[in-house]
C-alpha positions as a Python dict, from the first residue, in 0.01 Angstrom:
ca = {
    (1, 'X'): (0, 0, 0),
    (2, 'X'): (325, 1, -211),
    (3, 'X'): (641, -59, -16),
    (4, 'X'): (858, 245, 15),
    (5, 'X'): (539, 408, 156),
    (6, 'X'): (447, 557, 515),
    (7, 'X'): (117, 553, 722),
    (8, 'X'): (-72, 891, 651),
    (9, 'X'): (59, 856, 279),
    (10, 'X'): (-4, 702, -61),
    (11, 'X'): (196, 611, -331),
    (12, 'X'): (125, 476, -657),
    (13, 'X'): (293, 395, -991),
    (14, 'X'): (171, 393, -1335),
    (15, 'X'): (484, 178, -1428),
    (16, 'X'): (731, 243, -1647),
    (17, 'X'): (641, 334, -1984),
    (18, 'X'): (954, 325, -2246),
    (19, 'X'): (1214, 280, -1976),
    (20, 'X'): (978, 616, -1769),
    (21, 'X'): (786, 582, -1447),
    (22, 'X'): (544, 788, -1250),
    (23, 'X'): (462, 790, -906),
    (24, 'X'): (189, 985, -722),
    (25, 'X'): (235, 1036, -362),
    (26, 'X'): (-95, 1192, -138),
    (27, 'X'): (66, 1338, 200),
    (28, 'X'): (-206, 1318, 475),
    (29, 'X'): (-143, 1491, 835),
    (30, 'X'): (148, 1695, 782),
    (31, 'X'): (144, 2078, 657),
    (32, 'X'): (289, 2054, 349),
    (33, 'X'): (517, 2404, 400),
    (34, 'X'): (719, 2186, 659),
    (35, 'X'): (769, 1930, 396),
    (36, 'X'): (842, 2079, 78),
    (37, 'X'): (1070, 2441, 327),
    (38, 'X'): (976, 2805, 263),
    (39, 'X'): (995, 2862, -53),
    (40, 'X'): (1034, 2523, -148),
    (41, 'X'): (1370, 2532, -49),
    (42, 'X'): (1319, 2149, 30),
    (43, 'X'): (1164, 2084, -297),
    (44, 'X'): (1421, 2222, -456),
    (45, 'X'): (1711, 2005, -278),
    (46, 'X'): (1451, 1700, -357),
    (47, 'X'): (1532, 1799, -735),
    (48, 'X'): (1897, 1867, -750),
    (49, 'X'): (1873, 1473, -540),
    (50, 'X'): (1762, 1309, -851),
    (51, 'X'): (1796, 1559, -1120),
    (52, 'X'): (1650, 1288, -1386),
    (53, 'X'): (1313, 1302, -1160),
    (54, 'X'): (1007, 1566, -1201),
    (55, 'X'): (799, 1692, -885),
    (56, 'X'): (542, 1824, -903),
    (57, 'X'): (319, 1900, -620),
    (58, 'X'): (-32, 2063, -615),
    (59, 'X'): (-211, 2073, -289),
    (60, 'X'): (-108, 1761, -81),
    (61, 'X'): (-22, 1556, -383),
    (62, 'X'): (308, 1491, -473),
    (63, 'X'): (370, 1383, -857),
    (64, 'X'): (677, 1251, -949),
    (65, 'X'): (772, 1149, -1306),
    (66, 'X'): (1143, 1024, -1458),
    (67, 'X'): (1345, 721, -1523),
    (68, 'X'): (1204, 431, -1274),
    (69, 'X'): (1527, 372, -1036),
    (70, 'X'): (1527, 723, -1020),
    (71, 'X'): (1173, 776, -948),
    (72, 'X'): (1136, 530, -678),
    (73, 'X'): (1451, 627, -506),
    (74, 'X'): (1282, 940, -469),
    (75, 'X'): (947, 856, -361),
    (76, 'X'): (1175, 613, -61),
    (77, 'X'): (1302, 983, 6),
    (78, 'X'): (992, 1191, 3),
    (79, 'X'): (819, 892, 230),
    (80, 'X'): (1123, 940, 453),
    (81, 'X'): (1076, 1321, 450),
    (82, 'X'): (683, 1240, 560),
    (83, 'X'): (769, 1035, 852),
    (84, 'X'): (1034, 1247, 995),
    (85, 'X'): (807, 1577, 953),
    (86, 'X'): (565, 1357, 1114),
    (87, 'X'): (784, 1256, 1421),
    (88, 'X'): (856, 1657, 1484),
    (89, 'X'): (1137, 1701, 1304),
    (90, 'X'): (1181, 2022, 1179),
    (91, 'X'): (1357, 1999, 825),
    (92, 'X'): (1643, 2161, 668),
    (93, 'X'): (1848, 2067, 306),
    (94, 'X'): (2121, 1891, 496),
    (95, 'X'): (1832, 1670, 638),
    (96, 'X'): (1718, 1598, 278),
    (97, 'X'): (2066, 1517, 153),
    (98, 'X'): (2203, 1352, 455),
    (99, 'X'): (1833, 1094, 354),
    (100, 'X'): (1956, 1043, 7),
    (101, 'X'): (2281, 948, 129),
    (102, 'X'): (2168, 696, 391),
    (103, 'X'): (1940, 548, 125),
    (104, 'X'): (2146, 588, -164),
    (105, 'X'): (2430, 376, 19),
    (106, 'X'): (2137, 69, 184),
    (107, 'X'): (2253, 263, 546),
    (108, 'X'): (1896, 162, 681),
    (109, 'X'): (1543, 406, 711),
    (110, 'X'): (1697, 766, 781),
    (111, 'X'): (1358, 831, 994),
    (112, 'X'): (1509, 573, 1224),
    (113, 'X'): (1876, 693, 1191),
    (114, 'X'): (1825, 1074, 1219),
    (115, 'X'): (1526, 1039, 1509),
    (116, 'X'): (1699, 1053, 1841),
    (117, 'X'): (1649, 1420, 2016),
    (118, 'X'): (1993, 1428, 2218),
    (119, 'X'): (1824, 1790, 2348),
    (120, 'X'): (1565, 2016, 2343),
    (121, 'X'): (1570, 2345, 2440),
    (122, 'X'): (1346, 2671, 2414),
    (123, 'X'): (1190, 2515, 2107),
    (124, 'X'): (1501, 2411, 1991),
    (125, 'X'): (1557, 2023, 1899),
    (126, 'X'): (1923, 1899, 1858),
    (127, 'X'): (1990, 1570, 1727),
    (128, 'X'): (2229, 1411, 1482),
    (129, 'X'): (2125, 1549, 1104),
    (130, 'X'): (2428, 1269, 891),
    (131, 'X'): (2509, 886, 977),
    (132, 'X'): (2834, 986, 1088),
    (133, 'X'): (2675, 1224, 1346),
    (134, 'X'): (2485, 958, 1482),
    (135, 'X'): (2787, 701, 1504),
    (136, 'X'): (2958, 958, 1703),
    (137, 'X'): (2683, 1021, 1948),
    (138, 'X'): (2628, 635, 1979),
    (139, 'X'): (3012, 623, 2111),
    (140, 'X'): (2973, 897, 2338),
    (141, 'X'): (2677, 689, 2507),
    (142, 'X'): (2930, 401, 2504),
    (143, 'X'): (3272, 505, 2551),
    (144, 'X'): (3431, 691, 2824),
    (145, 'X'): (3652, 830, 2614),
    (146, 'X'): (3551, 950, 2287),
    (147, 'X'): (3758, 1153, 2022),
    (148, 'X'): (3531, 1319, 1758),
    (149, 'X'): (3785, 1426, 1459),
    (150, 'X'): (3680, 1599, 1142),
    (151, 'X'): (3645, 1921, 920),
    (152, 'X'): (3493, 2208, 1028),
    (153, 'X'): (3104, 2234, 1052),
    (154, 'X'): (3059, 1861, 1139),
    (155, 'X'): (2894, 1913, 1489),
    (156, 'X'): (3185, 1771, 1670),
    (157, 'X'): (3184, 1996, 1935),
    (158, 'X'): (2807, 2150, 1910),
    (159, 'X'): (2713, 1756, 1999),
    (160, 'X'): (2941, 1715, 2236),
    (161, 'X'): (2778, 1995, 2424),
    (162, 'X'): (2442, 1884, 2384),
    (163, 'X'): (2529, 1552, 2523),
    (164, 'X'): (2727, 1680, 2826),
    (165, 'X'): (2403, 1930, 2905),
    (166, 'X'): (2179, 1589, 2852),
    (167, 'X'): (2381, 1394, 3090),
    (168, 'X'): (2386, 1672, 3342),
    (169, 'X'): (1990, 1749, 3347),
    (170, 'X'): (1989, 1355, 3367),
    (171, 'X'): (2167, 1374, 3660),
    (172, 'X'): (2457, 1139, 3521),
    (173, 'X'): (2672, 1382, 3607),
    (174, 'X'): (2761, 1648, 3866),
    (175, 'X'): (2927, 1909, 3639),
    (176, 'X'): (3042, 1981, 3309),
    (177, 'X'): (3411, 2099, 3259),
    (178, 'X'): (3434, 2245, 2901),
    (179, 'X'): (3812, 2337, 2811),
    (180, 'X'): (4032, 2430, 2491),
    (181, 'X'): (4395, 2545, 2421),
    (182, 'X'): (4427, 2937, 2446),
    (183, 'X'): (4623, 2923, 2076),
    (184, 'X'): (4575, 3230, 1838),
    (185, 'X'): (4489, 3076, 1439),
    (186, 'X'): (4784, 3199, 1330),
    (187, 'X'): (4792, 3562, 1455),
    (188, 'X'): (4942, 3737, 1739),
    (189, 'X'): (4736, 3939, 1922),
    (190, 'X'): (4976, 4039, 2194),
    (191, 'X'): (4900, 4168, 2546),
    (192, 'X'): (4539, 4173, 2627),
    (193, 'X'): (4410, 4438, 2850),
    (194, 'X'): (4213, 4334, 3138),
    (195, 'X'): (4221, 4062, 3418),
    (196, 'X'): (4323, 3693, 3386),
    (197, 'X'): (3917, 3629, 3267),
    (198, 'X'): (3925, 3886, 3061),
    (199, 'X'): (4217, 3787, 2833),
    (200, 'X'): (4113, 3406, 2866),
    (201, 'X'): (3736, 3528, 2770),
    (202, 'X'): (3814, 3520, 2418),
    (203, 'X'): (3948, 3207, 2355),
    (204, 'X'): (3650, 3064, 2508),
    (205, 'X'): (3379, 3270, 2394),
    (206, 'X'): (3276, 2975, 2160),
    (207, 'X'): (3155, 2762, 2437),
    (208, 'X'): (3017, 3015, 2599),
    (209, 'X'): (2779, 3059, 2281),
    (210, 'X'): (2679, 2728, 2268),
    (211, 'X'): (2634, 2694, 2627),
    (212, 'X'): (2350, 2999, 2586),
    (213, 'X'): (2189, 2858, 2296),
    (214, 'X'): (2122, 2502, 2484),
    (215, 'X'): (2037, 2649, 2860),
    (216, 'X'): (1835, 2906, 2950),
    (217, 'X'): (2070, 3218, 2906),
    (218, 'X'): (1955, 3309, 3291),
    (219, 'X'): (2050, 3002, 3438),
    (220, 'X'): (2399, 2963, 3297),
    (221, 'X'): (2564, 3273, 3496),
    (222, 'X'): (2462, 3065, 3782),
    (223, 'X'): (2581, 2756, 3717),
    (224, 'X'): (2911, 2912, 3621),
    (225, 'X'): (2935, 3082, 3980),
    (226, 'X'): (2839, 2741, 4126),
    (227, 'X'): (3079, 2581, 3960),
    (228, 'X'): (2802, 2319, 3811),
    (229, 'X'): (2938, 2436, 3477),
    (230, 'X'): (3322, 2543, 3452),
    (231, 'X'): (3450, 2689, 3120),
    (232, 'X'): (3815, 2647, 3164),
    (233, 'X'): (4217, 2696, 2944),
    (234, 'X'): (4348, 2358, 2950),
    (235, 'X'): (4673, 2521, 3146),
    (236, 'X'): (4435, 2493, 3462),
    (237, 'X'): (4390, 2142, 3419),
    (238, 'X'): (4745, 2035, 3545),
    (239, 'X'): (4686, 1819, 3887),
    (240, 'X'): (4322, 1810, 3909),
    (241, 'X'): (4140, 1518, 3935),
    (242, 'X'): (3813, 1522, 3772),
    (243, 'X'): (3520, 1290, 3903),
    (244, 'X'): (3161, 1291, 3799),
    (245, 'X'): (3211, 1484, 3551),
    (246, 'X'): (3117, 1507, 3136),
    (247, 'X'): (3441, 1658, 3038),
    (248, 'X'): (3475, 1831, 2673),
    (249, 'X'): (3844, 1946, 2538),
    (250, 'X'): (3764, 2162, 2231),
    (251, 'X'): (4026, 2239, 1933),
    (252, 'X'): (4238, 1950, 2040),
    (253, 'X'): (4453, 1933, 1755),
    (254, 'X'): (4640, 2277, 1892),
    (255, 'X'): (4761, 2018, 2214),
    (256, 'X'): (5124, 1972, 2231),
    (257, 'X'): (5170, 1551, 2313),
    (258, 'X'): (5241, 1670, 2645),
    (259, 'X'): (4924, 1869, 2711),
    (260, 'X'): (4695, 1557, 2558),
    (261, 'X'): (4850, 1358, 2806),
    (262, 'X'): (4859, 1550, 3074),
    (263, 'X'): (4459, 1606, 3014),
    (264, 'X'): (4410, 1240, 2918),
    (265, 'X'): (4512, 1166, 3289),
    (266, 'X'): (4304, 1359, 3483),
    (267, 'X'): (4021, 1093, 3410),
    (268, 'X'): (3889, 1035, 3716),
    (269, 'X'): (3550, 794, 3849),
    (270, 'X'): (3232, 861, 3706),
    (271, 'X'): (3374, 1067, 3464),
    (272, 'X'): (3311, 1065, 3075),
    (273, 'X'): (3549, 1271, 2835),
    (274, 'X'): (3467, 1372, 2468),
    (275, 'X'): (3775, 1529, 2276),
    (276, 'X'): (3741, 1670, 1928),
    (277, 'X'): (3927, 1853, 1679),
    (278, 'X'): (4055, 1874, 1316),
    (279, 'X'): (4392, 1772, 1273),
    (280, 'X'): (4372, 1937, 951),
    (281, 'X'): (4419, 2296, 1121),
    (282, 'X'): (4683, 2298, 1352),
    (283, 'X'): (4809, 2625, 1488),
    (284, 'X'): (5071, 2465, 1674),
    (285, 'X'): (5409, 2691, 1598),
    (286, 'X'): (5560, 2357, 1576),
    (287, 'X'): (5297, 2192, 1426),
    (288, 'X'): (5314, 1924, 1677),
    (289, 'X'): (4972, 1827, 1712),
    (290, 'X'): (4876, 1617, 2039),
    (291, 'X'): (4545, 1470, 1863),
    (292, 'X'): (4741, 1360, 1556),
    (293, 'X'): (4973, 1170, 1787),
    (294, 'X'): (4702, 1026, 2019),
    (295, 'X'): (4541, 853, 1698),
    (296, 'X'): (4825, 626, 1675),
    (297, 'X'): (4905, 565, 2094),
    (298, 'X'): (4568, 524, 2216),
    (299, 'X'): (4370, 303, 1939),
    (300, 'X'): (4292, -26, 1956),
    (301, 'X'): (4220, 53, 2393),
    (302, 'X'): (3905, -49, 2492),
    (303, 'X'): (3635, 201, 2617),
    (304, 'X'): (3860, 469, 2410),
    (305, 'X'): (3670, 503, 2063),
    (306, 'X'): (3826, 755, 1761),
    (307, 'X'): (3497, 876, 1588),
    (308, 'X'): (3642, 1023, 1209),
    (309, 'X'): (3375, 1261, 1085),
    (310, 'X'): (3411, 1374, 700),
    (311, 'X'): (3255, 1654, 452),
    (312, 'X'): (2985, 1378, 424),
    (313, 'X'): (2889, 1511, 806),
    (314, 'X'): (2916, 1882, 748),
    (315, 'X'): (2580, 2057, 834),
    (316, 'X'): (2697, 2428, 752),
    (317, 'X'): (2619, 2574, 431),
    (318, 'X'): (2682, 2313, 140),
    (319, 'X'): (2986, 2526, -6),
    (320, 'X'): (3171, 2479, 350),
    (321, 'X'): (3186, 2080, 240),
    (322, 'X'): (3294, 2170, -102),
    (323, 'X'): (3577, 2376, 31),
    (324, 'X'): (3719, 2103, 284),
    (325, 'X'): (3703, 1828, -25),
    (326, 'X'): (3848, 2099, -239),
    (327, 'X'): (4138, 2133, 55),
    (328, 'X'): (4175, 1752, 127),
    (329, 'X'): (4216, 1702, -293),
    (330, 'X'): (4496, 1973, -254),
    (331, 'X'): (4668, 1853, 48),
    (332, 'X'): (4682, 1505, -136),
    (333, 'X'): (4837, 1663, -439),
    (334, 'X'): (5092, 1813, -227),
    (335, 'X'): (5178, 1514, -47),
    (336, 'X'): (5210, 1324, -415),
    (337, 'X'): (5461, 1592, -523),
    (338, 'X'): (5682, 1555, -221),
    (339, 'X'): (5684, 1184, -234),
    (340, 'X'): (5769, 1209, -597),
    (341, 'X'): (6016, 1478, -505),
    (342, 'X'): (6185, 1251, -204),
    (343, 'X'): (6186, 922, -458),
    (344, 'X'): (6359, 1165, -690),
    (345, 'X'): (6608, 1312, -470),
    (346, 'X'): (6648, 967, -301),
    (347, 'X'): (6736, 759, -683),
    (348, 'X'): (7005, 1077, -719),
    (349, 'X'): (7128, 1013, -367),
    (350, 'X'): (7151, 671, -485),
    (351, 'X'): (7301, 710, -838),
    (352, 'X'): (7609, 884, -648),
    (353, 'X'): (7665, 644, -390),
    (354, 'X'): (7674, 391, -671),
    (355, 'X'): (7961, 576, -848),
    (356, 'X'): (8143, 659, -577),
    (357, 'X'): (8159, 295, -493),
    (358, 'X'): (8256, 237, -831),
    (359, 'X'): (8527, 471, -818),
    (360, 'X'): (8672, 361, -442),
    (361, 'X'): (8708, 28, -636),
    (362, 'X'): (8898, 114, -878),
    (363, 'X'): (9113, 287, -617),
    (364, 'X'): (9034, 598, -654),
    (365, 'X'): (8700, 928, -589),
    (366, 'X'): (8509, 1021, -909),
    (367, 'X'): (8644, 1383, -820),
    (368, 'X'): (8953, 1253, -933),
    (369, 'X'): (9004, 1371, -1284),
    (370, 'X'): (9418, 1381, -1267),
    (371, 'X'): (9592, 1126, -1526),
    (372, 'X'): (9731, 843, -1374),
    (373, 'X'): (10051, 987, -1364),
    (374, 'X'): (9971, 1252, -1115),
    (375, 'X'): (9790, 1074, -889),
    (376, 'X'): (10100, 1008, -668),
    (377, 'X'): (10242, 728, -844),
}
């Protein structure tokens, strides 16, 4: 069997032929619809992959023609694809472009990588779909405290979650606290009607929605009243202590320095804490973010780990990464211009001082235009 090849499949080459290869791939075991997507929505991700490369597929055979690097990275890819589909995994294009990434960059067998179920629930599997993911689920198992920063749509806080519900159904923990700033995104809605829950409700409703989709929907009302699960403002955090507990502070970067602390310390025994945010969207009024500052007190601290997600980790729709590269490229551009703009207002700042020491030695300002005559003499 040729390497790059998985038990259940076979792969062989004709060689390359002018600088051409072609490799033929039989898939054994696996439905090929959960391979190749409806519609061959995974076939077609396969393609835009490696656009030099042809598929074709007709029944379980998998053809694959093109320029040889390109054709064997791909048939490394499509074995990947097998063995995952194999393991249970239940495929989607970020799956089959987070694989080409891993391989692409010699990250290790993406089967292996992307493998670990963190949770299953009502059919659902949730694991880590990008390398980063995984990194940041790794220091969640290993850290107390854990600080998952990125862009939006990188499963900082979905994961987070999933790991707090894991470590409570373990038994690890006793409860799970799950907390974020009540901070508008840059509206004001004013005076909500209602009780105390009802105008927090809001502000947390995102949790809330997660929390459904990885219980059962019945149970959770329950373990709310219990208090096994509390879904809480950070305001009520102030002078509680919080032990046995898998704690999860959501939208972090709309903390004031005060409020990070102030959270930070009510770490108390048996207690693990995951914070995540995107420092990239601050609401602040101020703008003065609590995670951005934390970055720079707190590293370096062991059993405190700063897990940086990027656009490489996004597992929304593929445009959502374009937009937060297109942002980060603009952001830069901005920065550039006011750096330029300070060197240029500094050099001016300088050019003045210069003449105005010039001017104090020759005894008198540079404003001083009178002849010598006038000048009091």
């Amino acid at each position: 069997m040729p390497d790059g090849t998985t038990p259940g499949s076979a792969a062989r080459s004709t060689g390359p032929i002018g600088g051409a290869d072609r490799a033929e791939i039989e898939v054994d075991g696996v439905a090929m619809v959960r391979l190749l997507g409806p519609q061959d929505r995974l076939l077609t991700t396969i393609e835009k992959q490696y656009p030099d490369v042809t598929v074709h597929v007709r029944g379980n055979h998998v053809t694959l023609e093109g320029e040889t690097r390109e054709v064997r990275a791909a048939r490394t890819l499509v074995d990947e694809l097998v063995t995952m589909v194999r393991d249970g995994a239940d495929l989607g294009p970020v799956d089959v472009t987070s694989s080409a990434r891993i391989l692409d960059r010699g990250e290790g067998s993406p089967a292996e990588m992307l493998s670990q179920v963190i949770l299953s629930s009502r059919g659902k599997v949730i694991r880590a779909k990008t390398a980063g993911q995984r990194a940041y689920v790794d220091a969640i198992d290993e850290n107390t405290i854990t600080f998952g920063i990125g862009p939006a749509g990188t499963g900082k806080t979905y994961l987070a979650m999933a790991k707090a519900v894991q470590a409570l159904q373990r038994k690890e923990v006793e409860r799970i606290i799950l907390s974020r700033p009540a901070i508008e995104a840059g509206e004001r809605l004013g005076f909500l009607p209602g009780t105390l829950t009802d105008k927090i409700d809001p502000y947390l409703r995102p949790l809330y929605d997660a929390l459904n989709e990885m219980m059962d929907p019945e149970i959770v009302p329950k373990l709310l009243a219990t208090g096994t699960v509390e879904v809480a403002p950070l305001a009520y955090m102030r002078g509680r202590t919080l032990n046995n507990a898998f704690v999860v502070l959501d939208e972090a970067q709309n903390t004031t320095p005060e409020q990070m602390k102030m959270f930070l310390t009510r770490l108390g025994f048996g207690t693990r804490m995951v914070v995540t945010g995107d420092i990239t969207q601050v609401d602040l009024p101020a703008g003065a973010s609590g995670l951005r500052l934390v970055t720079r007190v707190l590293d370096g601290i062991d059993d405190i780990h700063f897990a940086r997600l990027t656009s490489d980790d996004v597992v929304r729709h593929s445009l959502v990464g374009r937009i937060v590269d297109a942002y980060s490229e603009y952001d830069e551009q901005q920065q550039a211009r006011r750096f330029e703009r300070d060197q240029r207002d500094a050099a001016r700042g300088d050019s003045a001082r210069d003449g105005a020491n010039r001017a104090e030695r020759r005894g008198h300002t540079p404003q001083d235009r009178r002849p010598p005559w006038q000048r009091g003499r």
